[in-house]
Coordinates of C-alpha atoms and ligand atoms in Angstrom, one line a residue:
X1 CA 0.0 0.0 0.0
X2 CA 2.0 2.7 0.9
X3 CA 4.7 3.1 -1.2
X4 CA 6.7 6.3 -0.3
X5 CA 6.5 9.6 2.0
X6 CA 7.6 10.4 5.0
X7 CA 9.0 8.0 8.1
X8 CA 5.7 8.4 10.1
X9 CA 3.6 7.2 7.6
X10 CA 5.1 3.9 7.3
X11 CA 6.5 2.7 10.8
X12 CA 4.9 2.1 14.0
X13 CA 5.9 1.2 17.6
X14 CA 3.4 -2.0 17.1
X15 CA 5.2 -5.5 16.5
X16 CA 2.1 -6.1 14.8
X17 CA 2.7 -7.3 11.2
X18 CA -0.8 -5.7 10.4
X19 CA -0.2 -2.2 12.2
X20 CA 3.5 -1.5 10.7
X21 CA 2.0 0.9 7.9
X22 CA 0.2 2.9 10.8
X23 CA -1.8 5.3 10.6
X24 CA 0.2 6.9 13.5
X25 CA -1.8 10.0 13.9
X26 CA -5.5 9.5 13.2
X27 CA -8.0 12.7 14.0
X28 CA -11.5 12.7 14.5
X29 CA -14.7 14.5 13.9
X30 CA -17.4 12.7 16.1
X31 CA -20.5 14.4 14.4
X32 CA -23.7 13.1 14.8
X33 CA -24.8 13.0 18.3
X34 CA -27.3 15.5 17.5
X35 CA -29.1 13.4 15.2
X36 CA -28.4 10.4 17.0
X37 CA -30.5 11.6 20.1
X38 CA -33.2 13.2 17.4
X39 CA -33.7 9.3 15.8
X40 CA -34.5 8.4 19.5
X41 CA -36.6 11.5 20.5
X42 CA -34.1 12.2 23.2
X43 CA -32.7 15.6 24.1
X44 CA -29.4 16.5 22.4
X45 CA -27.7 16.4 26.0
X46 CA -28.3 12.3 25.8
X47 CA -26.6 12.0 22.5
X48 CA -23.3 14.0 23.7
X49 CA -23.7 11.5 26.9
X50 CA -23.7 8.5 24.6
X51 CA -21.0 10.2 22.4
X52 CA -18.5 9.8 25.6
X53 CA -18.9 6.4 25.7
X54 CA -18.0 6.3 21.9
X55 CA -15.0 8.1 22.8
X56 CA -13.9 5.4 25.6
X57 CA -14.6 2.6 23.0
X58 CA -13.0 4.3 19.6
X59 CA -9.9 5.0 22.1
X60 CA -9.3 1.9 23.3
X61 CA -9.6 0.6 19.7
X62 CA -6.8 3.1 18.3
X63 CA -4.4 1.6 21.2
X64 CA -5.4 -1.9 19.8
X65 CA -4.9 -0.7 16.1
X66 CA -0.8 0.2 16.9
X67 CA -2.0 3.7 16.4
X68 CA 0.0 6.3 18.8
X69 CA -2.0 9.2 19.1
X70 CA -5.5 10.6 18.6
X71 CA -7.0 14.1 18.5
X72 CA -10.6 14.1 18.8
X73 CA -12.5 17.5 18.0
X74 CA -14.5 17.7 21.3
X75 CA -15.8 21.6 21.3
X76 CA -14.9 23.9 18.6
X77 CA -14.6 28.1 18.8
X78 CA -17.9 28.0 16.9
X79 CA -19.5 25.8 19.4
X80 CA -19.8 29.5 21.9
X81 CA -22.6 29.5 19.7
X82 CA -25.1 27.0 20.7
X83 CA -27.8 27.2 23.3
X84 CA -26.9 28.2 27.0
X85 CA -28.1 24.7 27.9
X86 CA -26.2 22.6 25.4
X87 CA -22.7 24.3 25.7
X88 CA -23.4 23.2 29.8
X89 CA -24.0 20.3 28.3
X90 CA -20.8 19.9 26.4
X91 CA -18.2 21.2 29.3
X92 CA -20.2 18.8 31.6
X93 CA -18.8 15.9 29.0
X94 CA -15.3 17.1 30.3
X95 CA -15.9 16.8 34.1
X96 CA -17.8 13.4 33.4
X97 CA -15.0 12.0 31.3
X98 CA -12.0 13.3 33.0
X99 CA -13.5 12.1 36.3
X100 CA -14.5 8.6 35.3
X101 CA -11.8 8.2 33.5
X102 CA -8.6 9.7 34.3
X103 CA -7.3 6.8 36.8
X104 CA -7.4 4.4 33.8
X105 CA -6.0 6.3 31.6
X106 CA -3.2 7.2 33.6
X107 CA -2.9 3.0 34.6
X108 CA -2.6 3.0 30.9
X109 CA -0.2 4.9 30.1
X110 CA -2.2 7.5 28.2
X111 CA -0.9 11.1 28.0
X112 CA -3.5 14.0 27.7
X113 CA -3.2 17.3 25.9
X114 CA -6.2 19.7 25.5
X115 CA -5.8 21.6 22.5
X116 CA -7.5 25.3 22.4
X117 CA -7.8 28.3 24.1
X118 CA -8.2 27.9 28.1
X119 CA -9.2 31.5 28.1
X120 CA -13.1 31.8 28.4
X121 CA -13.1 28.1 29.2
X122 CA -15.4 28.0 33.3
X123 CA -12.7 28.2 35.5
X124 CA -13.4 24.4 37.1
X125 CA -13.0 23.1 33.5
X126 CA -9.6 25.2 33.2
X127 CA -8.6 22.9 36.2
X128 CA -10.0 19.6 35.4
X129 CA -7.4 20.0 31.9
X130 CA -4.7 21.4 33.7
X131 CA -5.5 18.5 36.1
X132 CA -5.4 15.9 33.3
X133 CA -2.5 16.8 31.4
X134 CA -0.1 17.5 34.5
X135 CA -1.2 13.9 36.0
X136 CA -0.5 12.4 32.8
X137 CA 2.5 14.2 31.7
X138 CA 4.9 11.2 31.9
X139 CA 2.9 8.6 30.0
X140 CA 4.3 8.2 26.7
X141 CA 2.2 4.7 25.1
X142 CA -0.9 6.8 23.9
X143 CA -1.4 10.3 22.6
X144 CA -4.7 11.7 23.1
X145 CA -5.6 14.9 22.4
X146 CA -8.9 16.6 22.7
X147 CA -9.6 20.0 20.9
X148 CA -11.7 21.6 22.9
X149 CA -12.6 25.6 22.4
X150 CA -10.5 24.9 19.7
X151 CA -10.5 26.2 16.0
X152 CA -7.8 25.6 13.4
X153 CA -7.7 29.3 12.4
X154 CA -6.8 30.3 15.9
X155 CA -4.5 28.1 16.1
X156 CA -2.6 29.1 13.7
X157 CA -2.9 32.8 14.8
X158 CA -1.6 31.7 17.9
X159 CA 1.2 30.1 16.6
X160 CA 2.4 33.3 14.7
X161 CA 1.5 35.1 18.1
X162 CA 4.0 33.3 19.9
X163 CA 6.9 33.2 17.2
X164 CA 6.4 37.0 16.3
X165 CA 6.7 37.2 20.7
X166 CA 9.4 35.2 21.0
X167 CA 11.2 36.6 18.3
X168 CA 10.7 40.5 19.3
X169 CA 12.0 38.9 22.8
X170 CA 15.5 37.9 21.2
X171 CA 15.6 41.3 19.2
X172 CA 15.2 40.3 16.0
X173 CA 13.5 43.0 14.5
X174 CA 12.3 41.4 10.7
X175 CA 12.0 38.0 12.0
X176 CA 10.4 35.3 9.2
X177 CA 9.7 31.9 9.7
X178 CA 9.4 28.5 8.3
X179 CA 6.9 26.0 7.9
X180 CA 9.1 23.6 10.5
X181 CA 8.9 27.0 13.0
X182 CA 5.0 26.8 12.5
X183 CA 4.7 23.3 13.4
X184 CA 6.7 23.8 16.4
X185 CA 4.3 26.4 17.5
X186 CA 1.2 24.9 16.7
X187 CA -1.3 23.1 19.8
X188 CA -0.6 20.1 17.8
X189 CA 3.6 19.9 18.0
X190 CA 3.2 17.2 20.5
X191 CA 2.0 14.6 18.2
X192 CA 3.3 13.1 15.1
X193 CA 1.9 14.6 12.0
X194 CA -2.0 13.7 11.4
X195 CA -2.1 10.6 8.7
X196 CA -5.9 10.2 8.8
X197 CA -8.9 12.6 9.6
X198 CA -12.2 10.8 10.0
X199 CA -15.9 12.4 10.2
X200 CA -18.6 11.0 11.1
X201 CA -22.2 11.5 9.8
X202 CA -21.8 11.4 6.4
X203 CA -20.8 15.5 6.4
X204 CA -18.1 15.7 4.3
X205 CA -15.8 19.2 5.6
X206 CA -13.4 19.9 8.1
X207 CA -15.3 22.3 9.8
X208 CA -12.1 24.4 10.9
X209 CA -10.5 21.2 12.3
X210 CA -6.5 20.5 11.8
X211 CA -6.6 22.9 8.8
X212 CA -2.6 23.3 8.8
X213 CA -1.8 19.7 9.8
X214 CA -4.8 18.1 7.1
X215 CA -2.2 19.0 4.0
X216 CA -1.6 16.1 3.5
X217 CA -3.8 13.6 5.7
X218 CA -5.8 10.9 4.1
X219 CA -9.7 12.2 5.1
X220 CA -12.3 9.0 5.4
X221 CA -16.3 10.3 5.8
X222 CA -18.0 7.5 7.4
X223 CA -22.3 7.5 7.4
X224 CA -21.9 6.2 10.9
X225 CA -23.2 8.9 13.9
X226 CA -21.1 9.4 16.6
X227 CA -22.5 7.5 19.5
X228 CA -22.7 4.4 17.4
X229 CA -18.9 4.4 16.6
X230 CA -16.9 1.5 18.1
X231 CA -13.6 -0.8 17.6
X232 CA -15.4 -2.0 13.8
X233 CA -16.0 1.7 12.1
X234 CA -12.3 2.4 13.0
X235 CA -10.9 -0.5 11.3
X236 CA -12.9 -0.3 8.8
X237 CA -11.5 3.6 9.1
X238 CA -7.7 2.5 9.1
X239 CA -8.7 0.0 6.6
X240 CA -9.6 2.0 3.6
X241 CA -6.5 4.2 4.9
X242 CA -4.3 1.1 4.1
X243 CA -5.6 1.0 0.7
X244 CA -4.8 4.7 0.0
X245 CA -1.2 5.4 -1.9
X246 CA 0.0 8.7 0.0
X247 CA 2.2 10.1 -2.4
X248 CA 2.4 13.7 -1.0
X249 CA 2.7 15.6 -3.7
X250 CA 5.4 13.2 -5.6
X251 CA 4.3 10.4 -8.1
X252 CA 3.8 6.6 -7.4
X253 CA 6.9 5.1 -9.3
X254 CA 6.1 3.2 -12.5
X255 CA 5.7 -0.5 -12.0
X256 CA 8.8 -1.2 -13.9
X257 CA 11.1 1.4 -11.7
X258 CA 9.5 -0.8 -8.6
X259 CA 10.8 -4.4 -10.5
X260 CA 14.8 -2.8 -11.6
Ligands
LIG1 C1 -21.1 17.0 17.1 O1 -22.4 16.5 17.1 C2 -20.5 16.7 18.4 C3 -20.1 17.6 19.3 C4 -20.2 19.1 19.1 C5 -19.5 17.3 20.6 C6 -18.5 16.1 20.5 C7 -18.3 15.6 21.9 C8 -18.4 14.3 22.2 C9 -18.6 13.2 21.3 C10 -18.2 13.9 23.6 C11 -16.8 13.6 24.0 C12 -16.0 14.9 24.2 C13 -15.3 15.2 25.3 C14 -14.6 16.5 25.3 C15 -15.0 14.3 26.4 P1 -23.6 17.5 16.8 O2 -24.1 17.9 18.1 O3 -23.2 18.6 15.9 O4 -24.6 16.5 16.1 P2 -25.6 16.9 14.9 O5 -24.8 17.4 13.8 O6 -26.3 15.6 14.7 O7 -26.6 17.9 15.5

């Protein structure tokens, strides 16, 4: 399947015969749990609720799957703009899943980074991240980061915030930067670069999501809603990823270059 690009796309830490072309880095847009609830006439709030037990399943799959981190789109900048009662709903997902979850996690050597702005996150929320990501600081098997009050846009914006900042700090008075410096500054720098973005629901956009790191990812739209994924919809995810020939942005060589 994959037949060139960079390192990360084609090694894993797995000794899994079936994992070594990765993904590494898979991204996800759980949409859907709107719709889920409506199918069931049950309030939204009930199909965010089952959408954290999605979350618990789908991660515990990736770690099965060989894959090393997973960024998961939990609460975007736009999302300010839903009802009173549903963005309550949303931060309420964070206290319920840091707070049923976090011992496990750590026991399994998860690390967790929030990506976003913590500025006009409730302050008990700010905590319950910090909380999370300093408890889990030294793990180092699993990657999983959760955008929450996160947009792409910003995130690049903050990026050339800090570099423009750091570099007025060390005097330099025309600083300019490369696209290695941007990386380094973006929320995401932890990770390895993103190899697959999934969404859910059959919508087919990337809704301000990873817009730097997507350049190159593989995107898979499933027609499954969120509470309903599970260990199956990945693979079958990771699956169609495996049949995908990442050239990025060079040319698969000609089958008689592959046979001299
Ligand atoms: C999109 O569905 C989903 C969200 C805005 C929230 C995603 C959050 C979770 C799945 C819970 C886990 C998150 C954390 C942070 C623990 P939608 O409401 O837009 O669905 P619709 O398009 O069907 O209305």
């Amino acid at each position: 399947m994959t037949t060139s690009g960079p390192p990360h796309a084609s090694e894993s830490s797995s000794a899994r015969a079936d994992t070594v072309t990765g993904p590494a880095h898979v991204a996800l847009i759980m949409d859907g749990n709107g719709r889920w609830a409506a199918a069931r006439g049950l309030p939204r709030a009930m199909g965010h609720r089952e959408g954290v037990q999605a979350l618990k399943r789908t991660v515990r799959a990736a770690a099965d799957l060989g894959i090393q981190c997973l960024t998961v789109f939990g609460f975007s900048t736009e999302n300010w703009k839903r009802s009173a009662e549903e963005v309550s709903d949303l931060m309420g997902l964070v206290r319920a899943y840091v707070g049923s979850d976090l011992d496990r996690l750590k026991r399994e050597g998860v690390r967790i980074h929030i990506l976003g702005r913590r500025e006009g996150l409730p302050e008990d929320i700010a905590a319950i991240v910090d909380r999370a990501e300093r408890e889990t600081a030294h793990n180092d098997r699993f990657l999983l980061q959760v955008a929450f009050n996160y947009g792409g846009r910003a995130d690049i914006v903050d990026a050339m915030n800090r570099l423009v900042r750091r570099a007025a700090e060390s005097g330099e008075a025309s600083p300019t930067f490369t696209e290695a410096d941007i990386d380094g500054a973006l929320s995401t720098h932890r990770g390895p670069p993103v190899d697959l973005i999934i969404r859910t629901s059959g919508e087919q956009r990337l809704s301000n999501f990873l817009l730097w790191e997507a350049a190159y990812a593989e995107m898979v739209f499933q027609d499954i809603l969120w509470p309903d994924y599970g260990a199956e919809a990945l693979n079958a995810a990771v699956g169609e990823y495996r049949r995908r020939d990442r050239r990025f942005g060079g040319r698969a060589p000609e089958p008689s270059a592959v046979a001299s």
